[in-house]
PDB file of C-alpha atoms in Angstrom:
ATOM      1  CA  UNK A   1       0.000   0.000   0.000  1.00  0.00           C
ATOM      2  CA  UNK A   2       1.474   3.324  -1.056  1.00  0.00           C
ATOM      3  CA  UNK A   3       1.882   6.376   1.136  1.00  0.00           C
ATOM      4  CA  UNK A   4      -1.042   8.216  -0.496  1.00  0.00           C
ATOM      5  CA  UNK A   5      -3.466   5.395   0.330  1.00  0.00           C
ATOM      6  CA  UNK A   6      -2.297   5.350   3.934  1.00  0.00           C
ATOM      7  CA  UNK A   7      -2.908   9.063   4.182  1.00  0.00           C
ATOM      8  CA  UNK A   8      -6.422   8.615   2.759  1.00  0.00           C
ATOM      9  CA  UNK A   9      -7.184   5.861   5.291  1.00  0.00           C
ATOM     10  CA  UNK A  10      -5.836   8.003   8.125  1.00  0.00           C
ATOM     11  CA  UNK A  11      -8.028  10.914   7.012  1.00  0.00           C
ATOM     12  CA  UNK A  12     -11.129   8.698   6.950  1.00  0.00           C
ATOM     13  CA  UNK A  13     -10.358   7.347  10.431  1.00  0.00           C
ATOM     14  CA  UNK A  14      -9.876  10.891  11.702  1.00  0.00           C
ATOM     15  CA  UNK A  15     -13.341  11.868  10.436  1.00  0.00           C
ATOM     16  CA  UNK A  16     -14.884   8.746  11.933  1.00  0.00           C
ATOM     17  CA  UNK A  17     -13.265   9.157  15.366  1.00  0.00           C
ATOM     18  CA  UNK A  18     -15.911  11.565  16.797  1.00  0.00           C
ATOM     19  CA  UNK A  19     -18.636   9.100  15.782  1.00  0.00           C
ATOM     20  CA  UNK A  20     -17.102   6.119  17.551  1.00  0.00           C
ATOM     21  CA  UNK A  21     -17.849   5.330  21.218  1.00  0.00           C
ATOM     22  CA  UNK A  22     -15.091   6.400  23.622  1.00  0.00           C
ATOM     23  CA  UNK A  23     -13.147   3.852  25.600  1.00  0.00           C
ATOM     24  CA  UNK A  24     -15.085   2.804  28.688  1.00  0.00           C
ATOM     25  CA  UNK A  25     -13.497   4.010  31.926  1.00  0.00           C
ATOM     26  CA  UNK A  26     -14.552   3.741  35.531  1.00  0.00           C
ATOM     27  CA  UNK A  27     -16.402   6.851  36.745  1.00  0.00           C
ATOM     28  CA  UNK A  28     -14.494   9.167  39.050  1.00  0.00           C
ATOM     29  CA  UNK A  29     -16.039   7.929  42.278  1.00  0.00           C
ATOM     30  CA  UNK A  30     -14.688  10.916  44.227  1.00  0.00           C
ATOM     31  CA  UNK A  31     -17.564  13.000  42.808  1.00  0.00           C
ATOM     32  CA  UNK A  32     -20.628  13.482  45.006  1.00  0.00           C
ATOM     33  CA  UNK A  33     -23.163  13.390  42.186  1.00  0.00           C
ATOM     34  CA  UNK A  34     -23.525  11.738  38.800  1.00  0.00           C
ATOM     35  CA  UNK A  35     -25.817  11.714  35.782  1.00  0.00           C
ATOM     36  CA  UNK A  36     -26.630   8.680  33.707  1.00  0.00           C
ATOM     37  CA  UNK A  37     -26.222   9.790  30.102  1.00  0.00           C
ATOM     38  CA  UNK A  38     -27.015   7.859  26.944  1.00  0.00           C
ATOM     39  CA  UNK A  39     -25.051   8.740  23.794  1.00  0.00           C
ATOM     40  CA  UNK A  40     -25.528   7.535  20.214  1.00  0.00           C
ATOM     41  CA  UNK A  41     -22.617   6.396  18.050  1.00  0.00           C
ATOM     42  CA  UNK A  42     -23.179   5.145  14.463  1.00  0.00           C
ATOM     43  CA  UNK A  43     -26.544   3.700  15.387  1.00  0.00           C
ATOM     44  CA  UNK A  44     -25.361   2.242  18.690  1.00  0.00           C
ATOM     45  CA  UNK A  45     -26.680   3.703  21.961  1.00  0.00           C
ATOM     46  CA  UNK A  46     -24.462   3.466  25.043  1.00  0.00           C
ATOM     47  CA  UNK A  47     -25.091   4.709  28.581  1.00  0.00           C
ATOM     48  CA  UNK A  48     -22.555   5.672  31.217  1.00  0.00           C
ATOM     49  CA  UNK A  49     -22.208   7.521  34.508  1.00  0.00           C
ATOM     50  CA  UNK A  50     -20.868  11.060  34.176  1.00  0.00           C
ATOM     51  CA  UNK A  51     -19.565  12.889  37.245  1.00  0.00           C
ATOM     52  CA  UNK A  52     -21.182  16.209  38.223  1.00  0.00           C
ATOM     53  CA  UNK A  53     -18.615  18.499  39.826  1.00  0.00           C
ATOM     54  CA  UNK A  54     -20.785  21.549  40.456  1.00  0.00           C
ATOM     55  CA  UNK A  55     -23.775  20.281  42.400  1.00  0.00           C
ATOM     56  CA  UNK A  56     -26.827  22.512  42.870  1.00  0.00           C
ATOM     57  CA  UNK A  57     -26.802  21.897  46.602  1.00  0.00           C
ATOM     58  CA  UNK A  58     -29.280  23.210  49.130  1.00  0.00           C
ATOM     59  CA  UNK A  59     -29.172  22.919  52.902  1.00  0.00           C
ATOM     60  CA  UNK A  60     -32.058  21.255  54.759  1.00  0.00           C
ATOM     61  CA  UNK A  61     -32.499  24.433  56.819  1.00  0.00           C
ATOM     62  CA  UNK A  62     -33.360  26.332  53.623  1.00  0.00           C
ATOM     63  CA  UNK A  63     -36.507  24.260  53.142  1.00  0.00           C
ATOM     64  CA  UNK A  64     -39.289  25.869  55.139  1.00  0.00           C
ATOM     65  CA  UNK A  65     -42.778  24.635  56.118  1.00  0.00           C
ATOM     66  CA  UNK A  66     -42.148  21.029  55.070  1.00  0.00           C
ATOM     67  CA  UNK A  67     -40.858  19.954  58.473  1.00  0.00           C
ATOM     68  CA  UNK A  68     -42.662  16.606  58.689  1.00  0.00           C
ATOM     69  CA  UNK A  69     -41.605  15.560  55.187  1.00  0.00           C
ATOM     70  CA  UNK A  70     -38.050  16.757  55.808  1.00  0.00           C
ATOM     71  CA  UNK A  71     -37.741  14.852  59.075  1.00  0.00           C
ATOM     72  CA  UNK A  72     -39.051  11.633  57.503  1.00  0.00           C
ATOM     73  CA  UNK A  73     -36.753  11.789  54.479  1.00  0.00           C
ATOM     74  CA  UNK A  74     -33.647  12.712  56.475  1.00  0.00           C
ATOM     75  CA  UNK A  75     -34.363   9.904  58.948  1.00  0.00           C
ATOM     76  CA  UNK A  76     -34.765   7.367  56.138  1.00  0.00           C
ATOM     77  CA  UNK A  77     -31.539   8.581  54.519  1.00  0.00           C
ATOM     78  CA  UNK A  78     -29.681   8.473  57.843  1.00  0.00           C
ATOM     79  CA  UNK A  79     -30.679   4.820  58.205  1.00  0.00           C
ATOM     80  CA  UNK A  80     -29.491   4.147  54.672  1.00  0.00           C
ATOM     81  CA  UNK A  81     -26.012   5.684  55.057  1.00  0.00           C
ATOM     82  CA  UNK A  82     -25.558   3.678  58.282  1.00  0.00           C
ATOM     83  CA  UNK A  83     -26.308   0.465  56.323  1.00  0.00           C
ATOM     84  CA  UNK A  84     -29.581   0.014  58.214  1.00  0.00           C
ATOM     85  CA  UNK A  85     -32.838  -0.981  56.515  1.00  0.00           C
ATOM     86  CA  UNK A  86     -34.402   1.923  54.612  1.00  0.00           C
ATOM     87  CA  UNK A  87     -37.136   2.437  52.031  1.00  0.00           C
ATOM     88  CA  UNK A  88     -37.391   3.702  48.485  1.00  0.00           C
ATOM     89  CA  UNK A  89     -39.242   7.020  48.597  1.00  0.00           C
ATOM     90  CA  UNK A  90     -41.927   8.631  46.442  1.00  0.00           C
ATOM     91  CA  UNK A  91     -42.446  12.378  46.956  1.00  0.00           C
ATOM     92  CA  UNK A  92     -45.682  13.624  45.421  1.00  0.00           C
ATOM     93  CA  UNK A  93     -47.794  16.745  45.407  1.00  0.00           C
ATOM     94  CA  UNK A  94     -47.960  20.377  44.418  1.00  0.00           C
ATOM     95  CA  UNK A  95     -45.345  21.809  42.106  1.00  0.00           C
ATOM     96  CA  UNK A  96     -42.618  24.011  43.520  1.00  0.00           C
ATOM     97  CA  UNK A  97     -43.042  22.853  47.124  1.00  0.00           C
ATOM     98  CA  UNK A  98     -39.540  21.455  47.580  1.00  0.00           C
ATOM     99  CA  UNK A  99     -39.715  17.806  46.525  1.00  0.00           C
ATOM    100  CA  UNK A 100     -36.579  17.795  44.367  1.00  0.00           C
ATOM    101  CA  UNK A 101     -34.789  20.273  46.614  1.00  0.00           C
ATOM    102  CA  UNK A 102     -35.343  18.022  49.606  1.00  0.00           C
ATOM    103  CA  UNK A 103     -33.610  15.123  47.839  1.00  0.00           C
ATOM    104  CA  UNK A 104     -30.649  17.368  46.997  1.00  0.00           C
ATOM    105  CA  UNK A 105     -30.621  18.511  50.627  1.00  0.00           C
ATOM    106  CA  UNK A 106     -30.061  14.876  51.644  1.00  0.00           C
ATOM    107  CA  UNK A 107     -26.858  14.913  49.611  1.00  0.00           C
ATOM    108  CA  UNK A 108     -25.713  18.114  51.328  1.00  0.00           C
ATOM    109  CA  UNK A 109     -26.453  16.545  54.716  1.00  0.00           C
ATOM    110  CA  UNK A 110     -24.860  13.125  54.186  1.00  0.00           C
ATOM    111  CA  UNK A 111     -22.224  13.473  51.454  1.00  0.00           C
ATOM    112  CA  UNK A 112     -19.495  13.277  54.110  1.00  0.00           C
ATOM    113  CA  UNK A 113     -20.883   9.844  55.013  1.00  0.00           C
ATOM    114  CA  UNK A 114     -20.294   8.554  51.476  1.00  0.00           C
ATOM    115  CA  UNK A 115     -23.793   9.284  50.179  1.00  0.00           C
ATOM    116  CA  UNK A 116     -23.834   9.785  46.404  1.00  0.00           C
ATOM    117  CA  UNK A 117     -26.646  11.013  44.147  1.00  0.00           C
ATOM    118  CA  UNK A 118     -27.252   9.712  40.615  1.00  0.00           C
ATOM    119  CA  UNK A 119     -29.769  11.550  38.444  1.00  0.00           C
ATOM    120  CA  UNK A 120     -31.591   9.316  35.958  1.00  0.00           C
ATOM    121  CA  UNK A 121     -33.963  10.745  33.343  1.00  0.00           C
ATOM    122  CA  UNK A 122     -37.307   9.029  32.918  1.00  0.00           C
ATOM    123  CA  UNK A 123     -36.389   7.995  29.367  1.00  0.00           C
ATOM    124  CA  UNK A 124     -33.328   6.154  30.707  1.00  0.00           C
ATOM    125  CA  UNK A 125     -35.102   4.146  33.403  1.00  0.00           C
ATOM    126  CA  UNK A 126     -34.839   1.101  31.140  1.00  0.00           C
ATOM    127  CA  UNK A 127     -31.130   1.190  32.024  1.00  0.00           C
ATOM    128  CA  UNK A 128     -31.748   0.824  35.766  1.00  0.00           C
ATOM    129  CA  UNK A 129     -30.574  -2.817  35.873  1.00  0.00           C
ATOM    130  CA  UNK A 130     -27.298  -1.781  34.187  1.00  0.00           C
ATOM    131  CA  UNK A 131     -26.829   1.126  36.602  1.00  0.00           C
ATOM    132  CA  UNK A 132     -27.487  -1.045  39.647  1.00  0.00           C
ATOM    133  CA  UNK A 133     -25.063  -3.688  38.359  1.00  0.00           C
ATOM    134  CA  UNK A 134     -22.342  -1.049  37.961  1.00  0.00           C
ATOM    135  CA  UNK A 135     -22.835   0.093  41.560  1.00  0.00           C
ATOM    136  CA  UNK A 136     -22.747  -3.412  42.989  1.00  0.00           C
ATOM    137  CA  UNK A 137     -19.910  -3.895  45.461  1.00  0.00           C
ATOM    138  CA  UNK A 138     -19.093  -0.191  45.764  1.00  0.00           C
ATOM    139  CA  UNK A 139     -18.591   1.052  49.365  1.00  0.00           C
ATOM    140  CA  UNK A 140     -20.577   4.267  48.775  1.00  0.00           C
ATOM    141  CA  UNK A 141     -24.323   4.574  49.300  1.00  0.00           C
ATOM    142  CA  UNK A 142     -26.224   5.625  46.171  1.00  0.00           C
ATOM    143  CA  UNK A 143     -29.576   7.346  45.743  1.00  0.00           C
ATOM    144  CA  UNK A 144     -30.987   7.045  42.225  1.00  0.00           C
ATOM    145  CA  UNK A 145     -32.897  10.298  41.732  1.00  0.00           C
ATOM    146  CA  UNK A 146     -35.802  10.282  39.241  1.00  0.00           C
ATOM    147  CA  UNK A 147     -37.371  13.729  38.986  1.00  0.00           C
ATOM    148  CA  UNK A 148     -40.892  14.565  37.798  1.00  0.00           C
ATOM    149  CA  UNK A 149     -41.804  10.944  37.289  1.00  0.00           C
ATOM    150  CA  UNK A 150     -44.922   9.993  35.348  1.00  0.00           C
ATOM    151  CA  UNK A 151     -45.719   7.494  32.637  1.00  0.00           C
ATOM    152  CA  UNK A 152     -48.033   7.075  29.710  1.00  0.00           C
ATOM    153  CA  UNK A 153     -49.603   3.805  28.647  1.00  0.00           C
ATOM    154  CA  UNK A 154     -47.153   1.221  27.292  1.00  0.00           C
ATOM    155  CA  UNK A 155     -43.869   2.868  28.289  1.00  0.00           C
ATOM    156  CA  UNK A 156     -41.113   0.283  28.737  1.00  0.00           C
ATOM    157  CA  UNK A 157     -39.389   2.306  31.481  1.00  0.00           C
ATOM    158  CA  UNK A 158     -42.471   1.751  33.686  1.00  0.00           C
ATOM    159  CA  UNK A 159     -41.863  -2.002  33.898  1.00  0.00           C
ATOM    160  CA  UNK A 160     -38.099  -1.523  34.354  1.00  0.00           C
ATOM    161  CA  UNK A 161     -38.705   0.679  37.385  1.00  0.00           C
ATOM    162  CA  UNK A 162     -41.182  -1.801  38.845  1.00  0.00           C
ATOM    163  CA  UNK A 163     -38.674  -4.627  38.491  1.00  0.00           C
ATOM    164  CA  UNK A 164     -35.849  -2.749  40.192  1.00  0.00           C
ATOM    165  CA  UNK A 165     -38.063  -1.528  43.025  1.00  0.00           C
ATOM    166  CA  UNK A 166     -39.439  -4.939  43.898  1.00  0.00           C
ATOM    167  CA  UNK A 167     -40.191  -7.801  41.610  1.00  0.00           C
ATOM    168  CA  UNK A 168     -37.082  -8.829  39.708  1.00  0.00           C
ATOM    169  CA  UNK A 169     -35.434 -12.191  40.263  1.00  0.00           C
ATOM    170  CA  UNK A 170     -32.145 -10.273  40.605  1.00  0.00           C
ATOM    171  CA  UNK A 171     -31.828  -8.562  43.982  1.00  0.00           C
ATOM    172  CA  UNK A 172     -30.975  -4.858  44.063  1.00  0.00           C
ATOM    173  CA  UNK A 173     -27.799  -4.112  46.014  1.00  0.00           C
ATOM    174  CA  UNK A 174     -28.254  -2.840  49.553  1.00  0.00           C
ATOM    175  CA  UNK A 175     -26.212   0.234  48.656  1.00  0.00           C
ATOM    176  CA  UNK A 176     -28.906   1.602  46.304  1.00  0.00           C
ATOM    177  CA  UNK A 177     -32.235   3.357  46.938  1.00  0.00           C
ATOM    178  CA  UNK A 178     -34.600   5.101  44.544  1.00  0.00           C
ATOM    179  CA  UNK A 179     -35.985   8.532  45.431  1.00  0.00           C
ATOM    180  CA  UNK A 180     -38.564   9.785  42.915  1.00  0.00           C
ATOM    181  CA  UNK A 181     -40.714  12.898  42.659  1.00  0.00           C
ATOM    182  CA  UNK A 182     -44.028  13.251  40.865  1.00  0.00           C
ATOM    183  CA  UNK A 183     -46.933  15.662  40.649  1.00  0.00           C
ATOM    184  CA  UNK A 184     -49.341  12.740  40.760  1.00  0.00           C
ATOM    185  CA  UNK A 185     -49.420   9.912  43.249  1.00  0.00           C
ATOM    186  CA  UNK A 186     -50.177   6.945  41.011  1.00  0.00           C
ATOM    187  CA  UNK A 187     -47.603   7.960  38.355  1.00  0.00           C
ATOM    188  CA  UNK A 188     -49.825   6.946  35.437  1.00  0.00           C
ATOM    189  CA  UNK A 189     -52.943   8.675  34.061  1.00  0.00           C
ATOM    190  CA  UNK A 190     -56.224   7.352  35.380  1.00  0.00           C
ATOM    191  CA  UNK A 191     -59.490   7.410  33.453  1.00  0.00           C
ATOM    192  CA  UNK A 192     -63.117   7.184  34.547  1.00  0.00           C
ATOM    193  CA  UNK A 193     -63.737   4.212  32.259  1.00  0.00           C
ATOM    194  CA  UNK A 194     -61.257   2.133  34.262  1.00  0.00           C
ATOM    195  CA  UNK A 195     -63.547   2.291  37.294  1.00  0.00           C
ATOM    196  CA  UNK A 196     -66.235   0.484  35.299  1.00  0.00           C
ATOM    197  CA  UNK A 197     -64.135  -2.672  35.529  1.00  0.00           C
ATOM    198  CA  UNK A 198     -64.400  -2.714  39.324  1.00  0.00           C
ATOM    199  CA  UNK A 199     -66.249  -5.662  40.860  1.00  0.00           C
ATOM    200  CA  UNK A 200     -68.085  -6.058  44.126  1.00  0.00           C
ATOM    201  CA  UNK A 201     -69.048  -9.096  46.128  1.00  0.00           C
ATOM    202  CA  UNK A 202     -72.438  -9.819  47.670  1.00  0.00           C
ATOM    203  CA  UNK A 203     -71.311  -8.241  50.940  1.00  0.00           C
ATOM    204  CA  UNK A 204     -70.471  -4.997  49.131  1.00  0.00           C
ATOM    205  CA  UNK A 205     -66.660  -5.306  49.176  1.00  0.00           C
ATOM    206  CA  UNK A 206     -65.169  -3.578  46.123  1.00  0.00           C
ATOM    207  CA  UNK A 207     -62.327  -5.041  44.043  1.00  0.00           C
ATOM    208  CA  UNK A 208     -60.655  -2.622  41.601  1.00  0.00           C
ATOM    209  CA  UNK A 209     -60.289  -3.631  37.972  1.00  0.00           C
ATOM    210  CA  UNK A 210     -57.006  -5.037  36.687  1.00  0.00           C
ATOM    211  CA  UNK A 211     -56.030  -1.785  34.963  1.00  0.00           C
ATOM    212  CA  UNK A 212     -56.398   0.214  38.168  1.00  0.00           C
ATOM    213  CA  UNK A 213     -54.521  -2.464  40.121  1.00  0.00           C
ATOM    214  CA  UNK A 214     -51.631  -2.290  37.649  1.00  0.00           C
ATOM    215  CA  UNK A 215     -51.324   1.481  37.998  1.00  0.00           C
ATOM    216  CA  UNK A 216     -51.470   1.476  41.786  1.00  0.00           C
ATOM    217  CA  UNK A 217     -48.929  -1.353  42.024  1.00  0.00           C
ATOM    218  CA  UNK A 218     -45.981   0.858  41.010  1.00  0.00           C
ATOM    219  CA  UNK A 219     -46.626   3.434  43.744  1.00  0.00           C
ATOM    220  CA  UNK A 220     -47.026   0.665  46.295  1.00  0.00           C
ATOM    221  CA  UNK A 221     -43.481  -0.512  45.613  1.00  0.00           C
ATOM    222  CA  UNK A 222     -42.185   2.661  47.278  1.00  0.00           C
ATOM    223  CA  UNK A 223     -41.997   1.982  51.004  1.00  0.00           C
ATOM    224  CA  UNK A 224     -42.247   5.642  52.019  1.00  0.00           C
ATOM    225  CA  UNK A 225     -44.729   8.142  50.560  1.00  0.00           C
ATOM    226  CA  UNK A 226     -44.323  11.844  51.306  1.00  0.00           C
ATOM    227  CA  UNK A 227     -47.042  14.279  50.217  1.00  0.00           C
ATOM    228  CA  UNK A 228     -46.515  18.006  49.624  1.00  0.00           C
ATOM    229  CA  UNK A 229     -49.268  20.622  49.579  1.00  0.00           C
ATOM    230  CA  UNK A 230     -49.634  24.232  48.350  1.00  0.00           C
ATOM    231  CA  UNK A 231     -48.484  26.786  50.901  1.00  0.00           C
ATOM    232  CA  UNK A 232     -50.833  29.138  52.697  1.00  0.00           C
ATOM    233  CA  UNK A 233     -50.161  32.856  52.427  1.00  0.00           C
ATOM    234  CA  UNK A 234     -48.365  33.197  55.755  1.00  0.00           C
ATOM    235  CA  UNK A 235     -46.125  30.215  54.978  1.00  0.00           C
ATOM    236  CA  UNK A 236     -45.294  31.647  51.557  1.00  0.00           C
ATOM    237  CA  UNK A 237     -44.332  34.985  53.111  1.00  0.00           C
ATOM    238  CA  UNK A 238     -42.162  33.200  55.692  1.00  0.00           C
ATOM    239  CA  UNK A 239     -40.264  31.500  52.859  1.00  0.00           C
ATOM    240  CA  UNK A 240     -39.847  34.810  51.023  1.00  0.00           C
ATOM    241  CA  UNK A 241     -38.453  36.362  54.211  1.00  0.00           C
ATOM    242  CA  UNK A 242     -36.027  33.472  54.671  1.00  0.00           C
ATOM    243  CA  UNK A 243     -34.567  33.836  51.184  1.00  0.00           C
ATOM    244  CA  UNK A 244     -34.379  37.620  51.441  1.00  0.00           C
ATOM    245  CA  UNK A 245     -32.388  37.283  54.683  1.00  0.00           C
ATOM    246  CA  UNK A 246     -30.134  34.758  52.921  1.00  0.00           C
ATOM    247  CA  UNK A 247     -29.362  37.544  50.446  1.00  0.00           C
ATOM    248  CA  UNK A 248     -28.540  39.979  53.247  1.00  0.00           C
ATOM    249  CA  UNK A 249     -31.824  41.903  53.376  1.00  0.00           C
ATOM    250  CA  UNK A 250     -32.586  43.735  56.610  1.00  0.00           C
ATOM    251  CA  UNK A 251     -35.920  43.422  58.402  1.00  0.00           C
ATOM    252  CA  UNK A 252     -37.159  46.721  56.987  1.00  0.00           C
ATOM    253  CA  UNK A 253     -36.798  45.421  53.418  1.00  0.00           C
ATOM    254  CA  UNK A 254     -38.343  42.070  54.354  1.00  0.00           C
ATOM    255  CA  UNK A 255     -41.410  43.816  55.772  1.00  0.00           C
ATOM    256  CA  UNK A 256     -41.671  46.302  52.897  1.00  0.00           C
ATOM    257  CA  UNK A 257     -41.606  43.483  50.325  1.00  0.00           C
ATOM    258  CA  UNK A 258     -44.605  41.528  51.637  1.00  0.00           C
ATOM    259  CA  UNK A 259     -47.253  43.087  49.384  1.00  0.00           C
ATOM    260  CA  UNK A 260     -44.975  42.912  46.344  1.00  0.00           C
ATOM    261  CA  UNK A 261     -44.249  39.253  47.094  1.00  0.00           C
ATOM    262  CA  UNK A 262     -47.985  38.480  47.150  1.00  0.00           C
ATOM    263  CA  UNK A 263     -48.504  40.285  43.836  1.00  0.00           C
ATOM    264  CA  UNK A 264     -45.596  38.319  42.376  1.00  0.00           C
ATOM    265  CA  UNK A 265     -47.251  35.044  43.428  1.00  0.00           C
ATOM    266  CA  UNK A 266     -50.633  36.156  42.095  1.00  0.00           C
ATOM    267  CA  UNK A 267     -49.123  36.797  38.659  1.00  0.00           C
ATOM    268  CA  UNK A 268     -47.772  33.238  38.590  1.00  0.00           C
ATOM    269  CA  UNK A 269     -50.868  31.600  40.003  1.00  0.00           C
ATOM    270  CA  UNK A 270     -48.953  29.824  42.756  1.00  0.00           C
ATOM    271  CA  UNK A 271     -47.719  30.437  46.304  1.00  0.00           C
ATOM    272  CA  UNK A 272     -44.900  27.903  46.258  1.00  0.00           C
ATOM    273  CA  UNK A 273     -41.376  27.733  47.595  1.00  0.00           C
ATOM    274  CA  UNK A 274     -40.074  28.027  44.051  1.00  0.00           C
ATOM    275  CA  UNK A 275     -42.017  31.236  43.451  1.00  0.00           C
ATOM    276  CA  UNK A 276     -40.822  32.595  46.823  1.00  0.00           C
ATOM    277  CA  UNK A 277     -37.198  31.973  45.831  1.00  0.00           C
ATOM    278  CA  UNK A 278     -37.755  33.571  42.415  1.00  0.00           C
ATOM    279  CA  UNK A 279     -39.232  36.684  44.022  1.00  0.00           C
ATOM    280  CA  UNK A 280     -36.372  36.897  46.533  1.00  0.00           C
ATOM    281  CA  UNK A 281     -33.839  36.738  43.701  1.00  0.00           C
ATOM    282  CA  UNK A 282     -35.677  39.445  41.799  1.00  0.00           C
ATOM    283  CA  UNK A 283     -35.990  41.677  44.866  1.00  0.00           C
ATOM    284  CA  UNK A 284     -32.367  41.126  45.936  1.00  0.00           C
ATOM    285  CA  UNK A 285     -31.122  41.902  42.445  1.00  0.00           C
ATOM    286  CA  UNK A 286     -33.080  45.160  42.262  1.00  0.00           C
ATOM    287  CA  UNK A 287     -31.690  46.219  45.655  1.00  0.00           C
ATOM    288  CA  UNK A 288     -28.126  45.196  44.844  1.00  0.00           C
ATOM    289  CA  UNK A 289     -27.974  42.388  47.407  1.00  0.00           C
ATOM    290  CA  UNK A 290     -25.777  39.314  47.076  1.00  0.00           C
ATOM    291  CA  UNK A 291     -26.398  35.779  48.285  1.00  0.00           C
ATOM    292  CA  UNK A 292     -24.485  34.956  51.435  1.00  0.00           C
ATOM    293  CA  UNK A 293     -21.912  32.162  50.985  1.00  0.00           C
TER     294      UNK A 293
END
């Protein structure tokens, strides 16, 4: 083969290199958080753990008016990092009330005890068995975080999640838990027609139809359910005040901002923790305040 042909082959290989899958390496386990990412190479789809070095952390103390939910989740996580029995957790309820933030707060609280957080998109839940297998034997404790979880009819990731939670012949390692958030408790849409399949015995006892049973069965695989509710006005204003103080606002500014904070929430149709934080950022920015480290 002449030198010109070798150069042509080298040029082709150079163009193909970005399309080929990279060499598989162990994740950098010194990171506190990871994402499971699926990439496509020449028609082949491969998933791998990618370290997250700048974690959007939040302290448990920053989450206001969810004290019961916070205490339950922190207690469950404390059991987990101590290698004691603990449950998978489903956090459901109103949007913007701190469900996802509370899971990230667990990482801030227990990272020094080898807790690690792995974010898994709903579309990648079919890879859960592969993720769990990769974590098997590791000394760290891993929470698989599935945010805003819901399913439509026939999605394959629904059955994959059910199997990993409870129902597969392969046992999930004791160093892995699943924490998921959702705006609806049963995770799948429910329709009035499904209630028509319900049966009742002569004594009046009702037995749900098979479709309803199937939808409820996924939620029941989570051992701990935590429900979140819209905040009342006084709770919303307390959260606004907390975040304003975190940005260095004095009490005069906190008090003067109450009416404006309510108008801000009215425009967005929600009195949630998320809206309270957004208002505090807006107010702090207009007054030249900076977030305290």
